[in-house]
């Protein structure tokens, strides 16, 4: 009997650790900066809200040039009617970007001489509390091209084409004033053969001028298909360099991942030197490039995975139910009015009303990503964020024994931070050390340490 | 003695993949879940052996292989899912028997059960990456040579017919060949071909039966993957064709595989080799 009594709490403890530990694991600290898509001068952004076979796909245009030259050809699984296409606001994608961007947070060391109370260990005072707030038909027979639908949405003229052969489609597009890059024919063929349709959009200049919008707004399409993929091959025809693609996948379930490439978590949760605060954008770009090279340039990176009801620390407020709907989330219950503020402690009991976001960052080239991206949603409810920590040393006077020990421990910690940063970004360790001395001040190195570092040994 | 039984090689290889997988930092494999799978499998095997009085304790090797396979392929959000999958996997061996032979691959049965019965199970086919493909191939083929009596015919028939079907499709669609190779370089496909459909206890006994059976599975996998867009197609195909084993065994009578007959099998094989 005694054995059993001992065993039960043990089993319970195991259950608790296995089942609930990841959910209870929380970040805190003060949010300082974010690495959003503005870092990259050409990054396509796509939002995919999907439940079962139903998909709402939002495509943000990173088009830079004369609006009259804008044209896009996207393979889609089904024929789309006017009701299935709409224009949405750029702001929604900016909101998603801001919410899910990799973030820099800072902590301040407590006074090592002050008596320690248990609650001080949690290290994140007042501002963190705000994180939890705010919840919540004509046909051209000779070419084999059929215009399945033709309509206007907002400032766009949309055509849905189906084709019998790629040469015909290419000729048709050229005749109708679309500039098709060389080599498109070869690439269009597989999509035609897999009986996909083509979503073709052009800007209606009159309407664009009348609308008063300066930039092209994102196009949003809805369809039902078991295909959960993103055609990236067409976009690589005339690309000479690496392209960045940020995919936000909104799911009622859990994390999304790529099924035909590896999905890797971006390095996260590391302490970096304080000067990174001023150059977080450079830091993140270098770190991403280093991780990308290290993985042989053929993986997709997970930058964020979180339930959209909360964030910790928040780099932007969570999206409101209205904003989520604009982003394409269609499974939210309509009976919860969006203007009623939801209390921070309230957790929605039904999974049907929840939205889980996965932010995938794919940097792709023709040689490393031969196949279009295929995704799947999983039940993985683990939270993840790209998060980098600044740990400020205690600045006050240190008079006690613990204080002296604390001070002695600092150089080692700074050195560790420097090495972490060098490893993550591939920056030169000596440059990092030099910069750290500017911001930290009181660190000196002996001549042999400098020599070793110059030799690359230290 | 260690490595006397050919299953020890299989345990060694699967264990090696697991250790390497967990060792690589970005994996979604969770050691504690693998522990749950192993513990549940062994316990279930032990209990059911006692209850039925049929199986010997030595069969814990098979249970270990089943749990390692589950650990490698199945992902779950909560440990209970893994425990359910492991228990069902082992139980299937005792329940679905014809004569003295079970016809569902236990690992596969466990995976499908977890996908169907629990809300939080999934398979990550992409996580093996491409470099792993080579590692798996070398270790797997090496393992098969070591095993000698391993059912290499099944693997060859499966991979051969599947890659042929994919090649025809690729040619018809007009994709470049790098797309084709990328489609075949799915680690979980190879793991499946080398370690799952080669389980001699649950597959047809005769060679012709095994080849027919493997081609059927390859065909269904191809259809499910390309026309129904199911990323876990291989597992569903094997599940669907598992009962066919019984029919094939009746059609082509052959001596049932048993671990004890290994010695004679090796001798026969060596005789065959020396004759040619």
XYZ file of N, CA and C in Angstrom, chain A residues 14-15 18-19 22 186-187 189-191 193-194 225-228 233 253 257-265 294-296 298 366-368 370-372 374 376-382, chain B residues 24-28 30 32-33 36 77-80 119-132 169 171-176 178-179 182-183 186 225 227-229 231-232:
270
model
N 4.356 12.912 -13.333
C 4.798 12.608 -14.700
C 3.760 13.105 -15.708
N 2.474 12.821 -15.385
C 1.392 13.277 -16.258
C 1.460 14.789 -16.399
N 4.545 15.874 -18.521
C 4.432 15.540 -19.948
C 3.340 16.328 -20.642
N 2.239 16.481 -19.925
C 1.067 17.008 -20.607
C 0.954 18.519 -20.551
N 4.578 22.186 -21.399
C 4.802 23.124 -22.498
C 3.809 24.274 -22.488
N 7.209 26.194 -70.177
C 7.625 24.937 -69.551
C 7.043 24.776 -68.156
N 6.960 25.903 -67.473
C 6.501 25.841 -66.094
C 4.991 25.787 -65.972
N 3.002 24.170 -67.965
C 2.523 22.846 -68.367
C 2.121 21.937 -67.190
N 3.001 21.748 -66.187
C 2.620 20.840 -65.105
C 1.330 21.258 -64.402
N 1.117 22.578 -64.294
C -0.099 23.038 -63.618
C -1.327 22.743 -64.462
N -1.568 20.308 -66.659
C -1.751 18.857 -66.603
C -2.341 18.399 -65.277
N -2.046 19.093 -64.194
C -2.681 18.709 -62.919
C -4.034 19.375 -62.776
N -10.521 22.831 -51.534
C -9.696 21.848 -52.240
C -8.795 21.129 -51.252
N -8.567 19.835 -51.486
C -7.642 19.127 -50.591
C -6.201 19.572 -50.772
N -5.919 20.312 -51.854
C -4.547 20.772 -52.087
C -4.208 21.884 -51.099
N -3.144 21.656 -50.354
C -2.715 22.663 -49.397
C -1.291 23.030 -49.797
N 7.162 27.840 -57.998
C 7.999 27.657 -59.166
C 7.873 28.815 -60.167
N -6.375 24.476 -35.249
C -5.799 23.344 -34.541
C -4.473 23.659 -33.858
N 3.243 22.902 -40.751
C 4.612 22.636 -41.192
C 4.623 22.292 -42.671
N 5.815 22.289 -43.244
C 5.963 21.940 -44.654
C 6.147 20.430 -44.703
N 5.472 19.746 -45.642
C 5.598 18.288 -45.671
C 6.678 17.815 -46.636
N 7.108 18.669 -47.567
C 8.119 18.193 -48.510
C 9.469 18.892 -48.363
N 9.607 19.656 -47.330
C 10.907 20.188 -46.926
C 10.935 20.164 -45.416
N 12.133 20.260 -44.856
C 12.177 20.300 -43.396
C 11.732 21.653 -42.875
N 11.009 21.633 -41.771
C 10.643 22.871 -41.098
C 11.508 22.954 -39.850
N 12.276 24.021 -39.751
C 13.237 24.144 -38.652
C 12.914 25.392 -37.848
N 13.030 25.287 -36.552
C 12.808 26.474 -35.717
C 13.995 27.415 -35.863
N 23.655 27.448 -42.853
C 23.998 26.265 -42.065
C 23.088 25.089 -42.415
N 21.861 25.361 -42.732
C 20.906 24.301 -43.074
C 20.954 23.990 -44.568
N 22.025 24.402 -45.225
C 22.228 24.134 -46.633
C 21.131 24.737 -47.516
N 18.036 24.721 -47.658
C 16.859 23.997 -48.150
C 15.859 23.637 -47.067
N 16.012 28.425 -57.010
C 15.602 27.378 -57.934
C 16.296 26.047 -57.647
N 17.562 26.095 -57.274
C 18.300 24.838 -57.111
C 17.994 24.112 -55.819
N 17.584 24.830 -54.784
C 17.330 24.168 -53.508
C 15.860 23.859 -53.266
N 13.154 22.722 -55.610
C 12.623 22.364 -56.925
C 11.101 22.219 -56.936
N 10.544 21.785 -55.827
C 9.120 21.467 -55.796
C 8.334 22.567 -55.092
N 7.086 22.763 -55.490
C 6.218 23.716 -54.806
C 6.057 23.314 -53.348
N 4.352 22.258 -50.027
C 3.129 21.579 -49.586
C 3.097 21.651 -48.066
N 1.019 21.060 -44.143
C -0.003 20.341 -43.394
C -0.165 21.007 -42.041
N -1.360 20.866 -41.496
C -1.593 21.358 -40.150
C -1.451 20.184 -39.212
N -0.852 20.413 -38.078
C -0.687 19.337 -37.112
C -1.401 19.706 -35.820
N -1.424 18.747 -34.908
C -2.046 19.020 -33.606
C -1.033 19.598 -32.634
N 0.150 19.887 -33.140
C 1.210 20.380 -32.268
C 0.854 21.759 -31.706
N 0.547 21.803 -30.420
C 0.118 23.076 -29.838
C 1.242 23.775 -29.086
N 2.456 23.333 -29.319
C 3.597 23.949 -28.653
C 3.781 25.386 -29.147
N 20.046 16.059 -33.210
C 19.989 17.224 -34.093
C 18.953 18.166 -33.513
N 19.351 19.369 -33.190
C 18.579 20.239 -32.306
C 17.161 20.556 -32.713
N 16.871 20.595 -33.998
C 15.580 21.160 -34.386
C 14.478 20.126 -34.545
N 14.714 18.933 -34.050
C 13.701 17.923 -34.283
C 12.492 18.052 -33.386
N 11.367 17.577 -33.923
C 10.142 17.604 -33.125
C 9.982 16.315 -32.337
N 10.236 13.924 -29.339
C 10.316 14.198 -27.903
C 10.709 12.925 -27.161
N 10.693 11.953 -24.157
C 9.785 11.399 -23.148
C 8.662 10.599 -23.796
N 8.238 11.038 -24.984
C 7.179 10.307 -25.682
C 7.697 8.968 -26.186
N 7.613 6.692 -23.340
C 6.241 6.217 -23.118
C 5.921 5.090 -24.098
N 0.865 15.315 -29.369
C 0.924 16.474 -28.503
C 0.949 16.053 -27.043
N 0.375 14.901 -26.746
C 0.251 14.485 -25.360
C 0.683 13.021 -25.239
N 1.271 12.667 -24.116
C 1.831 11.323 -23.973
C 0.788 10.234 -24.040
N -0.456 10.540 -23.630
C -1.511 9.520 -23.637
C -1.737 8.984 -25.054
N -7.203 13.056 -31.151
C -7.259 14.325 -31.871
C -5.883 14.951 -32.109
N -4.864 14.414 -31.479
C -3.598 15.157 -31.492
C -2.403 14.367 -32.026
N -2.638 13.422 -32.920
C -1.523 12.677 -33.482
C -1.273 13.129 -34.917
N -0.020 13.140 -35.317
C 0.297 13.453 -36.709
C 1.621 12.818 -37.101
N 1.887 12.833 -38.397
C 3.146 12.314 -38.909
C 3.822 13.463 -39.648
N 5.102 13.652 -39.444
C 5.822 14.743 -40.105
C 6.709 14.195 -41.224
N 6.158 14.046 -42.410
C 6.935 13.403 -43.468
C 8.120 14.229 -43.941
N 8.072 15.537 -43.726
C 9.156 16.369 -44.250
C 10.375 16.434 -43.355
N 10.211 16.038 -42.087
C 11.255 16.315 -41.115
C 12.526 15.491 -41.276
N 12.510 14.507 -42.139
C 13.725 13.731 -42.331
C 14.727 14.422 -43.241
N 14.240 15.356 -44.028
C 15.149 16.087 -44.901
C 15.783 15.200 -45.948
N 16.666 15.788 -46.741
C 17.247 15.050 -47.859
C 18.553 14.349 -47.511
N 19.333 14.972 -46.639
C 20.608 14.339 -46.288
C 20.325 13.029 -45.580
N 19.239 13.029 -44.824
C 18.867 11.833 -44.077
C 18.563 10.670 -44.993
N 4.569 9.899 -64.010
C 3.783 11.098 -63.723
C 4.604 12.359 -63.994
N 7.105 12.740 -65.989
C 7.309 12.879 -67.428
C 6.061 13.465 -68.071
N 4.904 12.957 -67.647
C 3.637 13.409 -68.222
C 3.356 14.863 -67.860
N 3.617 15.211 -66.594
C 3.357 16.581 -66.162
C 4.341 17.555 -66.787
N 5.543 17.072 -67.066
C 6.535 17.959 -67.653
C 7.372 18.692 -66.627
N 7.445 18.174 -65.423
C 8.344 18.767 -64.430
C 9.768 18.369 -64.777
N 10.703 19.181 -64.308
C 12.101 18.804 -64.478
C 12.412 17.653 -63.522
N 14.619 17.261 -61.216
C 14.930 17.545 -59.816
C 13.661 17.484 -58.955
N 12.520 17.778 -59.586
C 11.252 17.667 -58.861
C 11.005 16.204 -58.502
N 13.294 15.052 -55.761
C 12.873 15.637 -54.494
C 11.654 14.923 -53.931
N 10.760 14.507 -54.795
C 9.562 13.793 -54.330
C 9.915 12.443 -53.726
N 11.908 11.438 -49.663
C 11.178 11.655 -48.426
C 11.675 10.604 -47.460
N -1.348 9.840 -52.634
C -0.491 11.009 -52.499
C -0.772 12.036 -53.586
N -3.456 12.119 -55.938
C -4.827 12.475 -56.305
C -5.707 12.802 -55.119
N -5.299 12.381 -53.941
C -6.058 12.756 -52.745
C -5.237 13.649 -51.820
N -4.006 13.923 -52.202
C -3.132 14.845 -51.485
C -2.976 14.500 -50.004
N -0.574 13.344 -47.180
C 0.871 13.287 -46.989
C 1.306 11.988 -46.307
N 0.382 11.340 -45.622
C 0.716 10.095 -44.929
C 0.260 8.879 -45.739
